[in-house]
Coordinates of C-alpha atoms in Angstrom, one line a residue:
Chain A
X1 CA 10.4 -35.8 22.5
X2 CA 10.8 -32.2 21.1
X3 CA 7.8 -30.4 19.5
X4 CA 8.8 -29.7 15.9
X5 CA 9.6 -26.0 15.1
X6 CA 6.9 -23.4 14.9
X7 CA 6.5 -22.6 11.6
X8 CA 7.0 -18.9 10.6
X9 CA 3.8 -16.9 9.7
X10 CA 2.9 -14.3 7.1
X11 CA -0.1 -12.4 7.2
X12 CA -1.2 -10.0 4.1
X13 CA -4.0 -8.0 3.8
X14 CA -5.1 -7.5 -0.2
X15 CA -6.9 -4.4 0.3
X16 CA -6.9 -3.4 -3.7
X17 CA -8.2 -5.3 -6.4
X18 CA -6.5 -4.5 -9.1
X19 CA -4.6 -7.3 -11.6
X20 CA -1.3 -6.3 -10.6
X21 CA -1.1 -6.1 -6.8
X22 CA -3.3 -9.4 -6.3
X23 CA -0.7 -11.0 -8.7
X24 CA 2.0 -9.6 -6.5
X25 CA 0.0 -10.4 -3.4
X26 CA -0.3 -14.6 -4.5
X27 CA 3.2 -14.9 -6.0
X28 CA 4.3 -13.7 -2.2
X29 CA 1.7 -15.8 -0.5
X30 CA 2.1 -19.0 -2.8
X31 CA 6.3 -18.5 -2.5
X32 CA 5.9 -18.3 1.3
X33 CA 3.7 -20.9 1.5
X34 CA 6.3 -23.2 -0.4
X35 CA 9.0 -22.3 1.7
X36 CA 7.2 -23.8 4.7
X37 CA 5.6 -20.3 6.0
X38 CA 2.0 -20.4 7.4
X39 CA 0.5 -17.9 4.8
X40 CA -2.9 -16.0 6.0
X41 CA -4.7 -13.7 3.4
X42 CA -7.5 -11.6 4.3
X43 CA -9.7 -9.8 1.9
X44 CA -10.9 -6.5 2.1
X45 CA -12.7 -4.0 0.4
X46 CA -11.8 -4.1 -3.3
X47 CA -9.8 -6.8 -2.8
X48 CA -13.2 -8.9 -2.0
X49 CA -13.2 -8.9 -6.2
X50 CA -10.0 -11.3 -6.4
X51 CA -12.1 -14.3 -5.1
X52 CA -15.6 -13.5 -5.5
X53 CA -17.0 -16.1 -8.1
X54 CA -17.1 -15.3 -11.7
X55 CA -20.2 -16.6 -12.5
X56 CA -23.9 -15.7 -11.4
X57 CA -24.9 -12.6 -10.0
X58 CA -24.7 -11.7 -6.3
X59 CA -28.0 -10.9 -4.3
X60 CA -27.4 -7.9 -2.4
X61 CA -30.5 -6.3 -0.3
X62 CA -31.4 -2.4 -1.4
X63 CA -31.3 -0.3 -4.9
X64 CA -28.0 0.8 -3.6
X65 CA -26.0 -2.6 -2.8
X66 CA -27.3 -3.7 -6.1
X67 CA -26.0 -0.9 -7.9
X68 CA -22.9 -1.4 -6.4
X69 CA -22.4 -5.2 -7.3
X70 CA -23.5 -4.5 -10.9
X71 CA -20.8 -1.6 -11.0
X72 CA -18.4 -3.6 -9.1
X73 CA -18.9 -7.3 -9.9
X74 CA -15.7 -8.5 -9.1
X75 CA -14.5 -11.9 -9.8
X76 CA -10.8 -12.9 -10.6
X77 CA -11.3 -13.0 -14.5
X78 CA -12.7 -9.3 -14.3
X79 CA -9.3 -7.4 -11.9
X80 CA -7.8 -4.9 -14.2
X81 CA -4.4 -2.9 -14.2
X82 CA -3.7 -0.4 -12.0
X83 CA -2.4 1.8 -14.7
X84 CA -2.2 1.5 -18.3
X85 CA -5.4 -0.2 -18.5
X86 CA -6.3 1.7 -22.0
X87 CA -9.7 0.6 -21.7
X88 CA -9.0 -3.0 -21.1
X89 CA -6.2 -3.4 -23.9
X90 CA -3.5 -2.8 -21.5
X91 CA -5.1 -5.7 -19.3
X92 CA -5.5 -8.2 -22.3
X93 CA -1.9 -7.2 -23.2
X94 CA -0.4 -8.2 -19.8
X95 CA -2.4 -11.2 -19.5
X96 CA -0.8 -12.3 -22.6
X97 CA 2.5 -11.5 -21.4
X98 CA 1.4 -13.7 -18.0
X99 CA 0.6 -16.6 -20.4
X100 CA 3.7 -16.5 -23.2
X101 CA 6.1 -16.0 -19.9
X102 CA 4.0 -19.3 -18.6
X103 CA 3.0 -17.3 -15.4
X104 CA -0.5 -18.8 -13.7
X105 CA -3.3 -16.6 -13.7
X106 CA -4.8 -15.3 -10.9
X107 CA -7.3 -18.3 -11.0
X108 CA -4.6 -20.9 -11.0
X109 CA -2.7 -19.2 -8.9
X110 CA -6.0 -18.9 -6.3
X111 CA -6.1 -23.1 -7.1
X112 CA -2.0 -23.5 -5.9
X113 CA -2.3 -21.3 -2.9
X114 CA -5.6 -23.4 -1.6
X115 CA -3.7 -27.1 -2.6
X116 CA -0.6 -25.3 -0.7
X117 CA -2.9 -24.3 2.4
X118 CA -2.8 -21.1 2.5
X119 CA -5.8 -19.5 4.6
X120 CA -7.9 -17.4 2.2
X121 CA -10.4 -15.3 4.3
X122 CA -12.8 -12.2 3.6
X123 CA -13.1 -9.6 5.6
X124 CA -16.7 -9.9 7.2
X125 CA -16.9 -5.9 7.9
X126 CA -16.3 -4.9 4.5
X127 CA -18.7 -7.7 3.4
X128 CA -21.6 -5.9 5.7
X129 CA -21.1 -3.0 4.3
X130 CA -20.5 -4.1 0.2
X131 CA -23.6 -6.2 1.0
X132 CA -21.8 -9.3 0.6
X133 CA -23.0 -12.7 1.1
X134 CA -21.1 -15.9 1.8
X135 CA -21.9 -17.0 -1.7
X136 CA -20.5 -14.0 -3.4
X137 CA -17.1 -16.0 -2.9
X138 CA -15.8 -18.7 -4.9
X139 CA -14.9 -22.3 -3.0
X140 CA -12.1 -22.9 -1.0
X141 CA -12.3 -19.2 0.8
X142 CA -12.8 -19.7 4.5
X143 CA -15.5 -18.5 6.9
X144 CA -16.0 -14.5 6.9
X145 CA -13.9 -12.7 10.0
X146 CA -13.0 -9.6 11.1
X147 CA -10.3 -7.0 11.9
X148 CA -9.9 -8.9 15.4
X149 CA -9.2 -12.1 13.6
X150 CA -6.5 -10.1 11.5
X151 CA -4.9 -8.1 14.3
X152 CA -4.7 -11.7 16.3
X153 CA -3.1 -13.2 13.1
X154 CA -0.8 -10.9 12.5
X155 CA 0.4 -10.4 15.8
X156 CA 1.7 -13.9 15.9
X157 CA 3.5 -13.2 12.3
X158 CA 6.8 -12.6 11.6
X159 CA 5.8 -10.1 8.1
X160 CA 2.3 -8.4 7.8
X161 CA 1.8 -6.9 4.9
X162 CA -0.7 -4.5 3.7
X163 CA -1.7 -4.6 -0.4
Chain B
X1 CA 34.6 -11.1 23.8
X2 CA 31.0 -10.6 23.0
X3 CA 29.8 -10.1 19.1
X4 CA 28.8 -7.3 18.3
X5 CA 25.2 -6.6 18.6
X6 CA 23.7 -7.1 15.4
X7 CA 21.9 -4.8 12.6
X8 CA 18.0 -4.2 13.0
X9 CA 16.8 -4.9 9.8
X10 CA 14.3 -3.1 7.8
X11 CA 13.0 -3.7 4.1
X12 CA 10.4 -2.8 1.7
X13 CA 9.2 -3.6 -1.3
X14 CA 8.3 -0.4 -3.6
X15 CA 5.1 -1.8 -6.0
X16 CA 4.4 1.7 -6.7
X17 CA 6.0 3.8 -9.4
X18 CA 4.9 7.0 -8.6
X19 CA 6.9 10.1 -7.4
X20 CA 5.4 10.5 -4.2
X21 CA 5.3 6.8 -3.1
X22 CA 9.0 6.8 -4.5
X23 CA 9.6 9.5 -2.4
X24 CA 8.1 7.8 0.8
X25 CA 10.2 5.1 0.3
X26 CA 13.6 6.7 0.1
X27 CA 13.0 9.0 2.6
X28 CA 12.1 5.6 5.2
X29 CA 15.2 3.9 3.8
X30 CA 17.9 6.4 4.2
X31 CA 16.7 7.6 7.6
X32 CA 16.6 4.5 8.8
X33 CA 19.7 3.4 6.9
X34 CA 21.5 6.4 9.2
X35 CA 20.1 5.6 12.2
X36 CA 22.4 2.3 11.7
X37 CA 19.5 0.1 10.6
X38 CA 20.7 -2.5 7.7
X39 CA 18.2 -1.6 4.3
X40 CA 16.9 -3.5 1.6
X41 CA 14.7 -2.0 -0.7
X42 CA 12.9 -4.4 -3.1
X43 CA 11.8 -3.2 -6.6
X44 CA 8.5 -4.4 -8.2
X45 CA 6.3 -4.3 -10.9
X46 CA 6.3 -0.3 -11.5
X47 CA 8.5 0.3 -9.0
X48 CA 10.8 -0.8 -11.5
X49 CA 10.6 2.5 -13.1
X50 CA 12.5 4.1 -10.3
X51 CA 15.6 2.5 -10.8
X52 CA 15.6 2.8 -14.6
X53 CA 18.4 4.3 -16.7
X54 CA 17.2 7.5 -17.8
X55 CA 18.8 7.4 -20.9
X56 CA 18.6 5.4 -24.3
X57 CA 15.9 2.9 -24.9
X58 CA 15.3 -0.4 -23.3
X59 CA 15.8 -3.7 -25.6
X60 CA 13.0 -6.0 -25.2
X61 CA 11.7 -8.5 -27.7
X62 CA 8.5 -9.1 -29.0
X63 CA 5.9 -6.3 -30.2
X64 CA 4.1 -6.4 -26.8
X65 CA 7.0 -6.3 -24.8
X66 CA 8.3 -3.3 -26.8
X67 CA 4.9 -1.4 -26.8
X68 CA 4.9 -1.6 -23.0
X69 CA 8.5 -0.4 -22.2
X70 CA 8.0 2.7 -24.6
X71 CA 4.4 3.7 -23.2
X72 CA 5.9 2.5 -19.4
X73 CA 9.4 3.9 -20.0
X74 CA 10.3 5.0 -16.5
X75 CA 13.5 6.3 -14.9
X76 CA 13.6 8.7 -11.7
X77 CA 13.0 11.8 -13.9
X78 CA 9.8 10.6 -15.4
X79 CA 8.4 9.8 -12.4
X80 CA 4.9 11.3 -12.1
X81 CA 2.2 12.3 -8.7
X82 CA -0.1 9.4 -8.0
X83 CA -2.3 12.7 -7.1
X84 CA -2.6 16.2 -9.2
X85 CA -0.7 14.9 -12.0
X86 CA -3.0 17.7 -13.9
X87 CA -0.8 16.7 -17.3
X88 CA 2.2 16.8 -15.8
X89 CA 1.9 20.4 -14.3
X90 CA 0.8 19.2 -10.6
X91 CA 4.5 16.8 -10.7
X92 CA 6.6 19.7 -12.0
X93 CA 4.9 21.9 -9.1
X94 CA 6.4 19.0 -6.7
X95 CA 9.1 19.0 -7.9
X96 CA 9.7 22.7 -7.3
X97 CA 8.4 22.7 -4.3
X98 CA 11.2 19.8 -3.2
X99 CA 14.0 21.9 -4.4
X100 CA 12.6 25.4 -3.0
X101 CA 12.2 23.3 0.4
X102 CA 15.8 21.8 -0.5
X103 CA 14.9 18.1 -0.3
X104 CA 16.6 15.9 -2.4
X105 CA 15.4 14.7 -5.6
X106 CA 14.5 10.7 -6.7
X107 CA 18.0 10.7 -8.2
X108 CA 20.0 12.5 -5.1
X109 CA 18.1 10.0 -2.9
X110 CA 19.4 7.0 -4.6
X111 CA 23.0 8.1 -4.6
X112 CA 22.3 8.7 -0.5
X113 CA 20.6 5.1 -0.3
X114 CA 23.5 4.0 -2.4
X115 CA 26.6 5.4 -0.1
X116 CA 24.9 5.1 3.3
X117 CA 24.9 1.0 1.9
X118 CA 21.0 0.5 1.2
X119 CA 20.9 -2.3 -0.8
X120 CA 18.6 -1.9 -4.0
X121 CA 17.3 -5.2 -6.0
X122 CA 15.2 -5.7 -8.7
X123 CA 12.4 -8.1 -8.6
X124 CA 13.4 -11.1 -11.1
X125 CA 9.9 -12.4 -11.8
X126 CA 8.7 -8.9 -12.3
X127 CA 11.4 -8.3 -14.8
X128 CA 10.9 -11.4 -16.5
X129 CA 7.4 -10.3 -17.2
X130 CA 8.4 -6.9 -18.6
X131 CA 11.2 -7.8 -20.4
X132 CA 13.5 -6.1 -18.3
X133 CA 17.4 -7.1 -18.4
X134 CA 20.0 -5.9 -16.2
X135 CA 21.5 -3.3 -18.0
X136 CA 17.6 -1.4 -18.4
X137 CA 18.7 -0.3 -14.4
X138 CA 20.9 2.6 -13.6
X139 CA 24.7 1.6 -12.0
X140 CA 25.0 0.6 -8.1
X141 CA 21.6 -1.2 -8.0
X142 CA 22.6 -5.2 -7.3
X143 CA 21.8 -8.4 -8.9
X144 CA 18.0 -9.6 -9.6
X145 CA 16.4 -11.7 -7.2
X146 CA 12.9 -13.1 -6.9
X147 CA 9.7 -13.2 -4.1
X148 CA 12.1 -15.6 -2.0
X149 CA 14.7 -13.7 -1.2
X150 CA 13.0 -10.9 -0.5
X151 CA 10.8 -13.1 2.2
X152 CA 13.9 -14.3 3.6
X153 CA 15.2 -10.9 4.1
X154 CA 11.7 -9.9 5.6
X155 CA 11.7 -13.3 7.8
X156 CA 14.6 -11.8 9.3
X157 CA 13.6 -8.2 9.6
X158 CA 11.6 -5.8 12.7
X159 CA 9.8 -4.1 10.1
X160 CA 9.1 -4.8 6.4
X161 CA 6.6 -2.5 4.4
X162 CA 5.0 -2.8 0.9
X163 CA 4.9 0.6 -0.5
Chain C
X1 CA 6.5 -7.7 42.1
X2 CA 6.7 -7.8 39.0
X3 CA 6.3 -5.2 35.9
X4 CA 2.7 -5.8 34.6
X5 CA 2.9 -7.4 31.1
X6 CA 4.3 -4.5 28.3
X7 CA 1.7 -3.6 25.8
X8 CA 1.8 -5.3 21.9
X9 CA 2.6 -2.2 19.7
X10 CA 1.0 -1.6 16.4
X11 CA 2.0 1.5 14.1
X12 CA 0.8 2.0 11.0
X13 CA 1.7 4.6 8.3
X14 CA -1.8 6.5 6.4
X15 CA 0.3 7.7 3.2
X16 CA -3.2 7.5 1.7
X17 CA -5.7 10.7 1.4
X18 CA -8.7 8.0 0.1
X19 CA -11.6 7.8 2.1
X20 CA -12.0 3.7 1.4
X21 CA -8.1 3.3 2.9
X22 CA -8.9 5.8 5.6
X23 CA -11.6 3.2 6.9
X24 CA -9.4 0.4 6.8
X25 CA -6.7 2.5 8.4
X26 CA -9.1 3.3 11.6
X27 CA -11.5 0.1 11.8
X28 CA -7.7 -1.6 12.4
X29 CA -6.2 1.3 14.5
X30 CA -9.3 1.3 16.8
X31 CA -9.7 -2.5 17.4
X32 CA -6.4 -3.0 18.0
X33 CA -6.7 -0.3 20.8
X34 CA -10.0 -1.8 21.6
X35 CA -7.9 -5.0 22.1
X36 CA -5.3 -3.6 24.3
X37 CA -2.4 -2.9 22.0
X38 CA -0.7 0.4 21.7
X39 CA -1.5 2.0 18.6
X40 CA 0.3 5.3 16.4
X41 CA -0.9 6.5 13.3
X42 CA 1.6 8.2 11.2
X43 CA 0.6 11.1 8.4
X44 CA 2.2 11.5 5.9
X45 CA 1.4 13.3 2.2
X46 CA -2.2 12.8 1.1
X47 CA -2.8 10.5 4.8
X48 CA -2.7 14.4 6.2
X49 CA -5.6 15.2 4.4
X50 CA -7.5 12.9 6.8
X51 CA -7.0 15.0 10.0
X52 CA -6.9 18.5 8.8
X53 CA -9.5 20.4 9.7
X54 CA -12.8 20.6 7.9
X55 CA -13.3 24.4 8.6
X56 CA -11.3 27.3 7.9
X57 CA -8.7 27.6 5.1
X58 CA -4.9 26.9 5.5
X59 CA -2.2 29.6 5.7
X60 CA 1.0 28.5 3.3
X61 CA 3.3 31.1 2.2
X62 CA 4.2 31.7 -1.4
X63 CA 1.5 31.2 -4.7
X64 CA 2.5 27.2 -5.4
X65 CA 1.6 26.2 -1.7
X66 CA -1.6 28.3 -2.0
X67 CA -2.5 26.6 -5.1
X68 CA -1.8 23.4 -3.6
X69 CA -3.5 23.9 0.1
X70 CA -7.0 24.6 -2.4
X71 CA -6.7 22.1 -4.7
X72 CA -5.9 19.3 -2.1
X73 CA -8.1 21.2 0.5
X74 CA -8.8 17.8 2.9
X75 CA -10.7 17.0 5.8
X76 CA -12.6 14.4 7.1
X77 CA -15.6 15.5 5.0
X78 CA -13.8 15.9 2.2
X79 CA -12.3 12.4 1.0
X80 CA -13.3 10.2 -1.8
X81 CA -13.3 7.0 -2.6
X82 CA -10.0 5.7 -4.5
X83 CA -12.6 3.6 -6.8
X84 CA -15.8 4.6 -8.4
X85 CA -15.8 8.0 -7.1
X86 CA -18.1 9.0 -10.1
X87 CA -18.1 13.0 -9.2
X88 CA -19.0 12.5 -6.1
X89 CA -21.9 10.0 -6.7
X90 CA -19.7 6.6 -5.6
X91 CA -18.5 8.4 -2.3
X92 CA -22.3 9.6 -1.8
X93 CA -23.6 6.1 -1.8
X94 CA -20.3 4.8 0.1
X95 CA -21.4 7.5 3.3
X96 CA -24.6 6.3 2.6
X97 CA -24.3 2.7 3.2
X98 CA -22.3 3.6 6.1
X99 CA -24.7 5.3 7.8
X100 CA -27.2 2.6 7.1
X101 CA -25.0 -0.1 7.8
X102 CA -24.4 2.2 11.3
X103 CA -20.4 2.0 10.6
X104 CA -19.0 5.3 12.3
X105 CA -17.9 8.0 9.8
X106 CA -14.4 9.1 9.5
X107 CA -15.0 11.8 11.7
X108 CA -16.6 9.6 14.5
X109 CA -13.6 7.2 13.9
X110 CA -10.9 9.8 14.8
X111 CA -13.0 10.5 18.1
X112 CA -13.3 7.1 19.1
X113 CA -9.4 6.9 18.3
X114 CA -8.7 9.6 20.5
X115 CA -11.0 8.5 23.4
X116 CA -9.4 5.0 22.8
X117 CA -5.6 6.3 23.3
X118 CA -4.1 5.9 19.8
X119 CA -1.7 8.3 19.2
X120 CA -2.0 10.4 16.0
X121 CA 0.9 11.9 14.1
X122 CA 1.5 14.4 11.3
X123 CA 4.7 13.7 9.6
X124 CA 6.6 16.6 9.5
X125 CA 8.8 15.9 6.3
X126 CA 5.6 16.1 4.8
X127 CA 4.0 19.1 6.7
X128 CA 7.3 20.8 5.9
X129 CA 7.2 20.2 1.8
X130 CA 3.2 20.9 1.5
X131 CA 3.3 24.1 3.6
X132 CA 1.2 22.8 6.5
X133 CA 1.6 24.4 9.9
X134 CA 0.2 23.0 13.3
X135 CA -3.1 24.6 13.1
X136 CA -4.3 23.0 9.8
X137 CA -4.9 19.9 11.6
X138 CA -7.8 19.5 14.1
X139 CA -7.8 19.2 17.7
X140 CA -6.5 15.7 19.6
X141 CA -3.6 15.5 16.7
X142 CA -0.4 15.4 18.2
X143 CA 3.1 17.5 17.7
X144 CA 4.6 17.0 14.1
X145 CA 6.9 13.9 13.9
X146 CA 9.8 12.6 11.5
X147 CA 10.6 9.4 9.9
X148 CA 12.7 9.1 12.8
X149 CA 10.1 8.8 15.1
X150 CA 8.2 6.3 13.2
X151 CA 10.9 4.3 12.7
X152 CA 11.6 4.0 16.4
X153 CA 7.9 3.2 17.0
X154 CA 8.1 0.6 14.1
X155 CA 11.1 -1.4 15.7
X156 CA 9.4 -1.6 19.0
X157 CA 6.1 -3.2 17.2
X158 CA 4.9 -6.3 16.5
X159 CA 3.0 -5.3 13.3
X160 CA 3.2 -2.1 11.1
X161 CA 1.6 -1.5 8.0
X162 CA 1.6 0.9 5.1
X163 CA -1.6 2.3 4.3

């Protein structure tokens, strides 16, 4: 008997955390993921805000870290628009347009990629230094790893991307 | 008789809309598109802009949807720095300092991409959100397609980017 | 006998001048090199900001180039964060946690880099546009390169990234 067929990996890194890129970065993960591709995401640095949780505070050690996480809370109902923000009116306007086009939002669309198994995983350097604990992230997000986990992953990966 | 070898393939998505990201883009495509690589360039979200008409006015129904395609009008001449914008004097500095160093423009880069075969497609589901039909894009750019064509095209290319 | 196994490659392109997306760019250059791959890094626009030198001006001919070479002055000790720069303040406290965190700076990055073998390149389409001759960069940077050359590298690697 014949093994079955590798399946085809993609590996993305969502580096920003703006509205925008994470909603292009989980329509590409969740598509992929459909089409029978093993889909990695790994979480860095602003990007950390797309699935940190959206409620409670985070405890970070240090005036500085806490400063930090007040100014940069994060959380998926909190990413704003790269550009036209206007203050957060440019925001609400295209998360209307998401909902009247019947597009998920980032939440659900964090929900379809976990039941469609893709691997959601911070970045545990960028946690060190943001003073990020695992708590900070919502459920369903795998165990913190690092650049060497990435590199390994996308290594064996037919697209990497970079967000 | 042997087939001929075939194509390397290269394609990237352009997220960005901005003049200098625009120009990284075209720059990567029609070199590689000369040194007998087989292109696709993807267009999303603001990247859109890029390959907008320049002129007349883009129909779009709904108050929203018409508030956001007058304040994100696009087209290659409205393109603007994602750096030293200053008002708009830092882009018309580039700008000059693309023609006094005889580079091509945004608009003398697409007719390259265009004859050296590049193929240019607009992101359906990004258009869909924006309220973007066909004829909003300038002549020679194809058909709309959505996040799984492009992944198939990537699947089956040595190098795929997100710009 | 045979040839010992050929090295993975990994290229990645810093369009970026952002000291956040510098970070990323070098904590992934270095431990892939720390991990036996072959590593380039490609500058290009504000990513050349990155490995100018800190000291000295630059010599560009003509009054827009020398407006230009001040404004966007770089060097290591010179980048800011793409978020939350707040006049300076974010980027203080980003250096800050760094050093307290004991991540290397920029600076101590491109060192380890060099020491580690990963190649460094300007892009020369860029040097060419913004005025930049060989000596604005600092020491351990290779000879100016095209898109060319980092599209060969890019076909002969496994992963490449955008940055």
């Amino acid at each position: 008997m014949e093994k079955t067929a590798e399946k085809v990996k993609f590996t993305l890194v969502l580096f920003s955390g703006d509205l925008d890129k994470a909603l292009a970065a989980f329509i590409l993960a969740t598509t992929a993921a459909s089409m029978g591709m093993e889909v990695t995401m790994f979480f860095t640095f602003w990007g950390l805000n797309v699935i940190k949780r959206n409620q409670g505070g985070i405890k970070s050690k240090g005036v500085m870290l806490r400063m930090l996480n007040t100014l940069n809370r994060g959380g998926s109902e909190r990413l704003k628009l790269s550009r036209f923000n206007m203050l957060g009116l440019g925001t609400w306007m295209m998360k209307r347009l998401m909902k009247q086009a019947k597009y998920p939002s980032i939440d659900e669309f964090i929900k379809m990629a976990k039941d469609l198994g893709v691997k959601m995983v911070p970045c545990s350097t960028s946690c060190g230094l943001l003073g990020l604990p695992d708590d900070a992230f919502r459920s369903g997000i795998m165990d913190q790893a690092g650049a060497a986990f990435f590199l390994a992953q996308a290594k064996e990966s037919k697209v990497t991307l970079f967000i």
